[in-house]
PDB file of C-alpha atoms in Angstrom:
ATOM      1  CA  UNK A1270      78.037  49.577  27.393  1.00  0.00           C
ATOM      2  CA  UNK A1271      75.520  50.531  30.113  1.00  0.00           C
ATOM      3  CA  UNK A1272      76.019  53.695  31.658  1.00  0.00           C
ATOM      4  CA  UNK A1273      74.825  54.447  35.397  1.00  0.00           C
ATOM      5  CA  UNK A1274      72.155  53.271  36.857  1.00  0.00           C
ATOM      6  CA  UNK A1275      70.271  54.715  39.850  1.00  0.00           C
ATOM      7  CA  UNK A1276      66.993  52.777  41.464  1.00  0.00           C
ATOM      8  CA  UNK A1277      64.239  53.599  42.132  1.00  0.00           C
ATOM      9  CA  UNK A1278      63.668  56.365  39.474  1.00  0.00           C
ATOM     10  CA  UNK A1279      61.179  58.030  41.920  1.00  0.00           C
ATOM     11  CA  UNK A1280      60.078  57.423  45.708  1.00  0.00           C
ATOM     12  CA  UNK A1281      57.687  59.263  48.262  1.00  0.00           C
ATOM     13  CA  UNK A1282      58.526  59.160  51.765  1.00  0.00           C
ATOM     14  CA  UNK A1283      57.096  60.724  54.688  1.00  0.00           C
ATOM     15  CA  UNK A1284      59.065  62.849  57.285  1.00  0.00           C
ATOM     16  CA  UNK A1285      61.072  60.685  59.747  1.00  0.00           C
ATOM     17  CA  UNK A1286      61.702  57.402  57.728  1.00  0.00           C
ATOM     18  CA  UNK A1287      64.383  56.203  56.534  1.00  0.00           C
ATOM     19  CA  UNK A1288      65.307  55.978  52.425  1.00  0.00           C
ATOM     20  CA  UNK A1289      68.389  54.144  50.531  1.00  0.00           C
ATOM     21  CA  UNK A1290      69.362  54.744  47.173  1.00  0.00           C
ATOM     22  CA  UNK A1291      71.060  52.820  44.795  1.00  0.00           C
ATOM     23  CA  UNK A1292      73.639  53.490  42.128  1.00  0.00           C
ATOM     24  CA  UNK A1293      75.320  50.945  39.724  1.00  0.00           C
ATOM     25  CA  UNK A1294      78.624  52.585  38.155  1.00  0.00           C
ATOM     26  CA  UNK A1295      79.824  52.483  34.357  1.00  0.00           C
ATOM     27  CA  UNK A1296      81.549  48.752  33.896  1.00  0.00           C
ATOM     28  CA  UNK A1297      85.542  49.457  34.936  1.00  0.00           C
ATOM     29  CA  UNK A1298      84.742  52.543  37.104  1.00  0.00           C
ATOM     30  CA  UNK A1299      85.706  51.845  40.434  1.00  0.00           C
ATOM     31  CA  UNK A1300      84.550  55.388  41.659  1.00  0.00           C
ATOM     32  CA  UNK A1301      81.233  56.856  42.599  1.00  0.00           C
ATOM     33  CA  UNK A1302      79.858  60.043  43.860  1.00  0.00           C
ATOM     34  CA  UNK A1303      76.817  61.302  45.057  1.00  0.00           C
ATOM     35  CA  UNK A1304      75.177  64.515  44.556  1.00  0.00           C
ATOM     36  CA  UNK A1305      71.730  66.438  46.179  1.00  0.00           C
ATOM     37  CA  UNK A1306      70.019  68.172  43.672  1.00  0.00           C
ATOM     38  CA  UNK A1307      67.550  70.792  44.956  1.00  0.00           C
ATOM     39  CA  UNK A1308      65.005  72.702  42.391  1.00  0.00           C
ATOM     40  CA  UNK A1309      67.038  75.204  40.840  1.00  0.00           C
ATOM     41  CA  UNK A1310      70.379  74.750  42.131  1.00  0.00           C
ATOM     42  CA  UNK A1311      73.230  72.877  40.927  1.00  0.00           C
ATOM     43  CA  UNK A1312      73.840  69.772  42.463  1.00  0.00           C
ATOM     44  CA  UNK A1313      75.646  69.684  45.589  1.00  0.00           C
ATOM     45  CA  UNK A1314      78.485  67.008  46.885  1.00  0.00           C
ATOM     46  CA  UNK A1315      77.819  64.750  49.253  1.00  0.00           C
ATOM     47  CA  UNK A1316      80.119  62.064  49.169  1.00  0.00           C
ATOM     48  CA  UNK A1317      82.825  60.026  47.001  1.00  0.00           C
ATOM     49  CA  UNK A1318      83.972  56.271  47.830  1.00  0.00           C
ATOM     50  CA  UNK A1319      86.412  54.706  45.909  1.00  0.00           C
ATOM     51  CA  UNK A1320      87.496  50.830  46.291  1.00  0.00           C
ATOM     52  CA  UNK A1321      84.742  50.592  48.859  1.00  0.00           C
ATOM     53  CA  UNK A1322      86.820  53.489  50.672  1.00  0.00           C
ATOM     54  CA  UNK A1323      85.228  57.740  51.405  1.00  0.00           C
ATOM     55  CA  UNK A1324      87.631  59.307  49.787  1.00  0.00           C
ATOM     56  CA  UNK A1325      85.701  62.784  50.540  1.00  0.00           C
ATOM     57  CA  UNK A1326      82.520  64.208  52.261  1.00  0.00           C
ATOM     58  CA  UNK A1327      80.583  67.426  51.589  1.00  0.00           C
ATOM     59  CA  UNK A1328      78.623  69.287  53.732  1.00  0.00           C
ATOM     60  CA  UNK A1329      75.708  67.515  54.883  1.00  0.00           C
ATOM     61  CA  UNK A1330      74.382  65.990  58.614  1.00  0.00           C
ATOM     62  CA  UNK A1331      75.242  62.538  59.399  1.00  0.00           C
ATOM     63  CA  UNK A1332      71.953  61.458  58.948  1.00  0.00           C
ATOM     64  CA  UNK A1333      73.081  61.029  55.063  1.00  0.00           C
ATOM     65  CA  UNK A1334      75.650  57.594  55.137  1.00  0.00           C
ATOM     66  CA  UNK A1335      76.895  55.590  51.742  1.00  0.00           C
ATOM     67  CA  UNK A1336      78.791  52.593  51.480  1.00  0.00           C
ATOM     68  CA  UNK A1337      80.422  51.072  48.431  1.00  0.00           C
ATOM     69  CA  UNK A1338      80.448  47.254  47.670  1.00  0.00           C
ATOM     70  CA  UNK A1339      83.045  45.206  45.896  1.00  0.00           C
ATOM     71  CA  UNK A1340      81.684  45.233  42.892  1.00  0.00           C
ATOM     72  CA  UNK A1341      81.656  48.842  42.749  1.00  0.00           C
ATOM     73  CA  UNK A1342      77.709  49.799  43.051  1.00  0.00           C
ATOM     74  CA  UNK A1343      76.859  52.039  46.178  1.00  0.00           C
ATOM     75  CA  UNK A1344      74.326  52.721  48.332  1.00  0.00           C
ATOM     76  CA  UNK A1345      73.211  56.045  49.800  1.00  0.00           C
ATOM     77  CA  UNK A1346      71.353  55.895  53.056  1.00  0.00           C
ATOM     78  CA  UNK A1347      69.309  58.920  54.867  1.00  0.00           C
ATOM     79  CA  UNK A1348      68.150  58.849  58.385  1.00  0.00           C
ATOM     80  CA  UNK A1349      64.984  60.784  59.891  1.00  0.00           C
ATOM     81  CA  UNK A1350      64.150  62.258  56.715  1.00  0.00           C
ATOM     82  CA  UNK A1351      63.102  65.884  56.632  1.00  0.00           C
ATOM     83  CA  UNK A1352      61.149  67.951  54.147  1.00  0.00           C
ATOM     84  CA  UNK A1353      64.086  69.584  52.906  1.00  0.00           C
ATOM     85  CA  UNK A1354      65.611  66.331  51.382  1.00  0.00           C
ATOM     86  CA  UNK A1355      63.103  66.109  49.134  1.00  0.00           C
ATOM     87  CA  UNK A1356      65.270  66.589  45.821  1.00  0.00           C
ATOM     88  CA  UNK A1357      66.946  64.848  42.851  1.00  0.00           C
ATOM     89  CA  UNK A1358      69.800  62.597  44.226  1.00  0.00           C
ATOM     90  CA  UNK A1359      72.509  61.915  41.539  1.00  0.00           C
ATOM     91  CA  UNK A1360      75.307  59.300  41.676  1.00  0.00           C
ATOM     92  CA  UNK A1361      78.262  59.912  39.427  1.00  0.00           C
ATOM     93  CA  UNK A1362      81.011  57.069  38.326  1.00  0.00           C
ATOM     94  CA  UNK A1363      84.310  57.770  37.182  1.00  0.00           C
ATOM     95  CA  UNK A1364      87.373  55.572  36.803  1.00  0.00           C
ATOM     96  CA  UNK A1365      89.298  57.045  39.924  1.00  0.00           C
ATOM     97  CA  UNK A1366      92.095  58.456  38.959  1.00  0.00           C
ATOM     98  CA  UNK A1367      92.094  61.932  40.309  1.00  0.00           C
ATOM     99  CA  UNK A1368      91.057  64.237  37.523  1.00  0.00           C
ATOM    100  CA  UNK A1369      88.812  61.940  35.992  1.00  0.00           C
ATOM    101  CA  UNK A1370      85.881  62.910  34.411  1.00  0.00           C
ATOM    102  CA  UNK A1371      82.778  62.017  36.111  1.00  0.00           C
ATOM    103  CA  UNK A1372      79.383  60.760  34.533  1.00  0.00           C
ATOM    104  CA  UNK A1373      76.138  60.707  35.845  1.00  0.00           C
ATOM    105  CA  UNK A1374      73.039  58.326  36.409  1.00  0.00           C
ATOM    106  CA  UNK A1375      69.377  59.408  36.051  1.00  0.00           C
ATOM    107  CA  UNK A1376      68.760  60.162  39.769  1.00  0.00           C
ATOM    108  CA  UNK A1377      66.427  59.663  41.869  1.00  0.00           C
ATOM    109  CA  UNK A1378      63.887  61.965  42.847  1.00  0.00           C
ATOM    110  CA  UNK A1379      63.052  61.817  46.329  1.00  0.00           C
ATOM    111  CA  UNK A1380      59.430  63.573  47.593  1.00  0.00           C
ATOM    112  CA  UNK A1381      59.427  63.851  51.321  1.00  0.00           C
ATOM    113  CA  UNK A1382      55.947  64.923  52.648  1.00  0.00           C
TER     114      UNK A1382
ATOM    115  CA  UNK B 765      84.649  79.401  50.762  1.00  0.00           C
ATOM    116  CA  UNK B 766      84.444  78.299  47.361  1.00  0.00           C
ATOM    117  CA  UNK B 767      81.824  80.184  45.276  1.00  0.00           C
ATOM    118  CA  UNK B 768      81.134  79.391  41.400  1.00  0.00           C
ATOM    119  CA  UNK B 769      78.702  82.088  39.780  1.00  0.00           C
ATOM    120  CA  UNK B 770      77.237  81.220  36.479  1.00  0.00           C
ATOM    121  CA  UNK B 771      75.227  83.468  34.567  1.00  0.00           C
ATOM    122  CA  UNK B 772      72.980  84.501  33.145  1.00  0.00           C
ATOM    123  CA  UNK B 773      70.601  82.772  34.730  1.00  0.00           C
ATOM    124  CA  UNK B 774      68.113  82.493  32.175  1.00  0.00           C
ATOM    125  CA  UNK B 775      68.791  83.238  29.242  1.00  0.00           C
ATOM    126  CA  UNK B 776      65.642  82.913  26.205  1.00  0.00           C
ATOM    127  CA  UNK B 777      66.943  83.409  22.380  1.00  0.00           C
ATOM    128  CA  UNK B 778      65.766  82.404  18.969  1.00  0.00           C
ATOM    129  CA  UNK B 779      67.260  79.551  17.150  1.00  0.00           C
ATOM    130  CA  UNK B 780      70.008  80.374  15.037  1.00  0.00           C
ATOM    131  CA  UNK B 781      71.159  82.596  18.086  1.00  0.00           C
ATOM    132  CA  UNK B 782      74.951  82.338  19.120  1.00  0.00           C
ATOM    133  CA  UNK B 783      74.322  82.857  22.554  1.00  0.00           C
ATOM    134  CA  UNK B 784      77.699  83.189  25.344  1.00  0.00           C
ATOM    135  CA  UNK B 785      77.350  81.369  29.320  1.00  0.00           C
ATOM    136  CA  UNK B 786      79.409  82.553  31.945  1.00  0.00           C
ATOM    137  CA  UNK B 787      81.572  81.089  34.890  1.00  0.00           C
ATOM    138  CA  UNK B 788      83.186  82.452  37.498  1.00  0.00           C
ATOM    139  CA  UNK B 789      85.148  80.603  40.169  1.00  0.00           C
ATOM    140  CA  UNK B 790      86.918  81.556  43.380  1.00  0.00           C
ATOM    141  CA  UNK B 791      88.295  78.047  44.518  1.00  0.00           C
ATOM    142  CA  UNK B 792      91.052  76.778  46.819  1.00  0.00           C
ATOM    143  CA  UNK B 793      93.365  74.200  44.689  1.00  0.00           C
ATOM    144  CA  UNK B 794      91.599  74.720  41.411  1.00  0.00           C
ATOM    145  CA  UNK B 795      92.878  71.966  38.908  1.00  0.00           C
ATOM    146  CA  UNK B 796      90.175  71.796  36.313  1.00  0.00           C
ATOM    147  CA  UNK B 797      86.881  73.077  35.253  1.00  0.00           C
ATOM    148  CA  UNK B 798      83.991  71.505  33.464  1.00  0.00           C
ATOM    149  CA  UNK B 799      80.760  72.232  31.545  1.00  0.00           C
ATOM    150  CA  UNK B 800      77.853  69.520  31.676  1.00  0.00           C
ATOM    151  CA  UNK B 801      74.481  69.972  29.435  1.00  0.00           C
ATOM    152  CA  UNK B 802      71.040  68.967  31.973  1.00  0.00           C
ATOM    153  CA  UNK B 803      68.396  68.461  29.966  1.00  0.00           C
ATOM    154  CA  UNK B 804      66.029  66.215  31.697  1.00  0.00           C
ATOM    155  CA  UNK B 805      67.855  64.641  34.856  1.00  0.00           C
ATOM    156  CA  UNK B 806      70.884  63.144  34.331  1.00  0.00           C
ATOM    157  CA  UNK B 807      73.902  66.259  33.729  1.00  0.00           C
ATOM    158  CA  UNK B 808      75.783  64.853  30.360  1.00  0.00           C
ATOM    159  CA  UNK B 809      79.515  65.555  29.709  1.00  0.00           C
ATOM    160  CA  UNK B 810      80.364  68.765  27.535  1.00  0.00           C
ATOM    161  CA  UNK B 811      83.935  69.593  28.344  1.00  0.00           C
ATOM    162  CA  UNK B 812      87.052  69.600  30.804  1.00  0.00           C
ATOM    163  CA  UNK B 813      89.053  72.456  30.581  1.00  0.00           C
ATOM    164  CA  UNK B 814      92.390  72.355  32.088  1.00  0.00           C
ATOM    165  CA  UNK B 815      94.674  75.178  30.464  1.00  0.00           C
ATOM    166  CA  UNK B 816      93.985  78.462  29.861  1.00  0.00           C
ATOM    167  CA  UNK B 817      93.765  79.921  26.988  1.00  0.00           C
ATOM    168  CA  UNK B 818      93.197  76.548  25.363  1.00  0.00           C
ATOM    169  CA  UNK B 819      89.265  76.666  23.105  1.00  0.00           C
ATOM    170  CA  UNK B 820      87.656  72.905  23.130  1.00  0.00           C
ATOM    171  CA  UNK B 821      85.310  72.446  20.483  1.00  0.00           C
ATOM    172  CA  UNK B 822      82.872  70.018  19.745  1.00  0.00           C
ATOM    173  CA  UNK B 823      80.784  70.945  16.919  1.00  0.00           C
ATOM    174  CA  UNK B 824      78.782  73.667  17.630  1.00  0.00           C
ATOM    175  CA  UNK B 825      80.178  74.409  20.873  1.00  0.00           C
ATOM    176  CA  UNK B 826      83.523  75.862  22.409  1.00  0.00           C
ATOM    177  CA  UNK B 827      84.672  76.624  25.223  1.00  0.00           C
ATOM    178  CA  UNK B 828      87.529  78.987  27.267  1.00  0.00           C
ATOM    179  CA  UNK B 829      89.301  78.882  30.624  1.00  0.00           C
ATOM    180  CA  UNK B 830      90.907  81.969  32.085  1.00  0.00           C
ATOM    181  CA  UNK B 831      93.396  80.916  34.693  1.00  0.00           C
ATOM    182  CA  UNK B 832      94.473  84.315  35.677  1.00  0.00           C
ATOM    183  CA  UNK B 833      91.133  85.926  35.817  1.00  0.00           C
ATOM    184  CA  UNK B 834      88.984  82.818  37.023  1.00  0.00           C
ATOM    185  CA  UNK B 835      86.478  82.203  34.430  1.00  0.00           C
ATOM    186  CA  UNK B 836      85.337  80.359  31.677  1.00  0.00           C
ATOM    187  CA  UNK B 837      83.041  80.784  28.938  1.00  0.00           C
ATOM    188  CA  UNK B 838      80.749  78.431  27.048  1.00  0.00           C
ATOM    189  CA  UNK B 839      79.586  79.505  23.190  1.00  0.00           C
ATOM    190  CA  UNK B 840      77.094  77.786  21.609  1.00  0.00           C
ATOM    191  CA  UNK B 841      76.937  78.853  17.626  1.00  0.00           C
ATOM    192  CA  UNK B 842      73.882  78.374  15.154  1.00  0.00           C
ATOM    193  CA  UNK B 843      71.668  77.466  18.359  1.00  0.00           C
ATOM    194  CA  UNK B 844      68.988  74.857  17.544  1.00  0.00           C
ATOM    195  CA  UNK B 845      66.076  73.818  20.020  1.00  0.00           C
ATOM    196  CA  UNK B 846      67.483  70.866  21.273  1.00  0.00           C
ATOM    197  CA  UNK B 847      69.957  73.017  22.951  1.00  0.00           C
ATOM    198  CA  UNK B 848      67.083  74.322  25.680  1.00  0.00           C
ATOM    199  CA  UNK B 849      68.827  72.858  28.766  1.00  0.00           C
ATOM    200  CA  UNK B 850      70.445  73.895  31.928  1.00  0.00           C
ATOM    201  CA  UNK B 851      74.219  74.613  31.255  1.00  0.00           C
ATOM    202  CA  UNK B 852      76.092  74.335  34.709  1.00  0.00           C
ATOM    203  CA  UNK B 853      79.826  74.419  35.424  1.00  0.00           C
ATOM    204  CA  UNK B 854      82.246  72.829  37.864  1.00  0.00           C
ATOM    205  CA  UNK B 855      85.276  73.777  39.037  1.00  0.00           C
ATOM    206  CA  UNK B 856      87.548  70.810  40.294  1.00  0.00           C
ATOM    207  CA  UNK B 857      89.807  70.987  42.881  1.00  0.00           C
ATOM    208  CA  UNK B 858      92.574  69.377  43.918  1.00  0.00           C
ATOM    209  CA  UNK B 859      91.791  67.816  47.778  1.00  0.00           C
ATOM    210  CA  UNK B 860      94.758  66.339  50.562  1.00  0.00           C
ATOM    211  CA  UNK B 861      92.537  63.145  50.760  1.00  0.00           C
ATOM    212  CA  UNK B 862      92.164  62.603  47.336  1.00  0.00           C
ATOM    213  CA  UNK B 863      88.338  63.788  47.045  1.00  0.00           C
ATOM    214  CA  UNK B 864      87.285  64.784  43.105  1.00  0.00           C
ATOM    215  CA  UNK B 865      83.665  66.052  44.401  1.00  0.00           C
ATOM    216  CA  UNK B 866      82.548  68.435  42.036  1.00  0.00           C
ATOM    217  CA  UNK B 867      81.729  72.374  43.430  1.00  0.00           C
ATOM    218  CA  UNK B 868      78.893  73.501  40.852  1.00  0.00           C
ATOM    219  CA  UNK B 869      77.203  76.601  40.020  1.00  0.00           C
ATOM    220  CA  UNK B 870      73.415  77.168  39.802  1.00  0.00           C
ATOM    221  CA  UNK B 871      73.646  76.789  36.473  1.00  0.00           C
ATOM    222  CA  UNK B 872      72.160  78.450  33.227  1.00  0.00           C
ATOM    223  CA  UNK B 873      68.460  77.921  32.100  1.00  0.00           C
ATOM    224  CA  UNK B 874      68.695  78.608  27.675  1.00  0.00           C
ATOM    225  CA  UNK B 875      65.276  78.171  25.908  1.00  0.00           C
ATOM    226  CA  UNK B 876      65.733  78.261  22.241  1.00  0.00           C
ATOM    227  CA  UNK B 877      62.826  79.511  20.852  1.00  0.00           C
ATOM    228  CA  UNK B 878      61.678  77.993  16.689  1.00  0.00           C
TER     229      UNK B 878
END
């Protein structure tokens, strides 16, 4: 079985434009998660949909936006892009029962100059 | 505020090392806690740890929760170089509307050296 998949691998954007990302979860898993990954940090939470629902929301601006479709794959949009979202942006799929462990795509790494 | 410390930070050993990665947690709600392996990009699945007291194993590496005191530990035995990674931990929490995001630390750079 195919495990996540994130597109594009890699993408260069310039300050002020706008990006989406896209995450296909493991077959069956009907939640998905998205993390920001800075340089050496952990990643950080930014959101979790399940059944096409946000179930939760970390701590970012609302320039960052997802959406989840009914086949389960998700999209993560961010607004007027800044320098300081450059970073590796992971999605993570997990069945959705709370307590689930989650497993994660490849990411995509996101250069904003 | 929820806070997860991991250390060391870095951490560079020989192979054949057994070599000992910390995490502490001070977390509202805490219902689980668990250890991913990031080698590359994507973090890969090493344990969940629910109980205390309670040592998952999976081959060449265990791991610990401490309930009371609010830590775990990760061992790694017999370390080969295929281990280098970062090591990073996760406490889970339980959320009112049902959110499983995962709170991690900065994780733990170990270079095994041949």
């Amino acid at each position: 079985d195919a495990g996540v998949t994130q597109s594009p691998t890699h993408l260069i954007k310039t300050r002020g434009q706008h990006v989406t990302l896209r995450c296909s979860p493991i077959s069956g898993h009907k939640s998905v998660s998205w993390y920001q990954q800075v340089l050496g940090q952990g990643p950080q939470f930014i959101f979790q949909y399940y059944e096409k629902e946000e179930r939760g929301r970390g701590n970012f601006p609302d320039r960052f936006s997802a959406r989840q479709f009914p086949n389960y794959s998700s999209e993560l949009n961010v607004n007027a892009l800044l320098l300081g979202d450059s970073a590796l942006y992971l999605c993570a799929s997990s069945w959705g029962g709370l307590g689930e462990t989650q497993y994660f795509g490849p990411g995509t790494r996101l250069l904003v100059l | 505020e929820d806070k997860v410390v991991q250390s060391p930070l870095s951490l560079v050993v020989h192979e054949g090392d057994t070599v000992t990665l910390n995490c502490s947690y001070e977390v509202t709600n805490f219902r689980s806690l668990l250890w991913y392996k990031q080698e590359k990009k994507a973090p890969t699945f090493l344990f969940m740890l629910t109980s205390s007291g309670i040592e998952k194993k999976s081959g060449r590496l265990s791991s610990i929760l401490d309930k009371k005191e609010l830590f775990s530990i990760l061992n790694i035995t017999a370390t080969q170089t295929g281990d280098s990674a970062v090591y990073l931990c996760a406490p889970k929490m339980y959320s009112g509307g049902g959110a499983d995001g995962l709170t991690f630390g900065k994780g733990t750079h170990l270079i095994i050296q041949p």
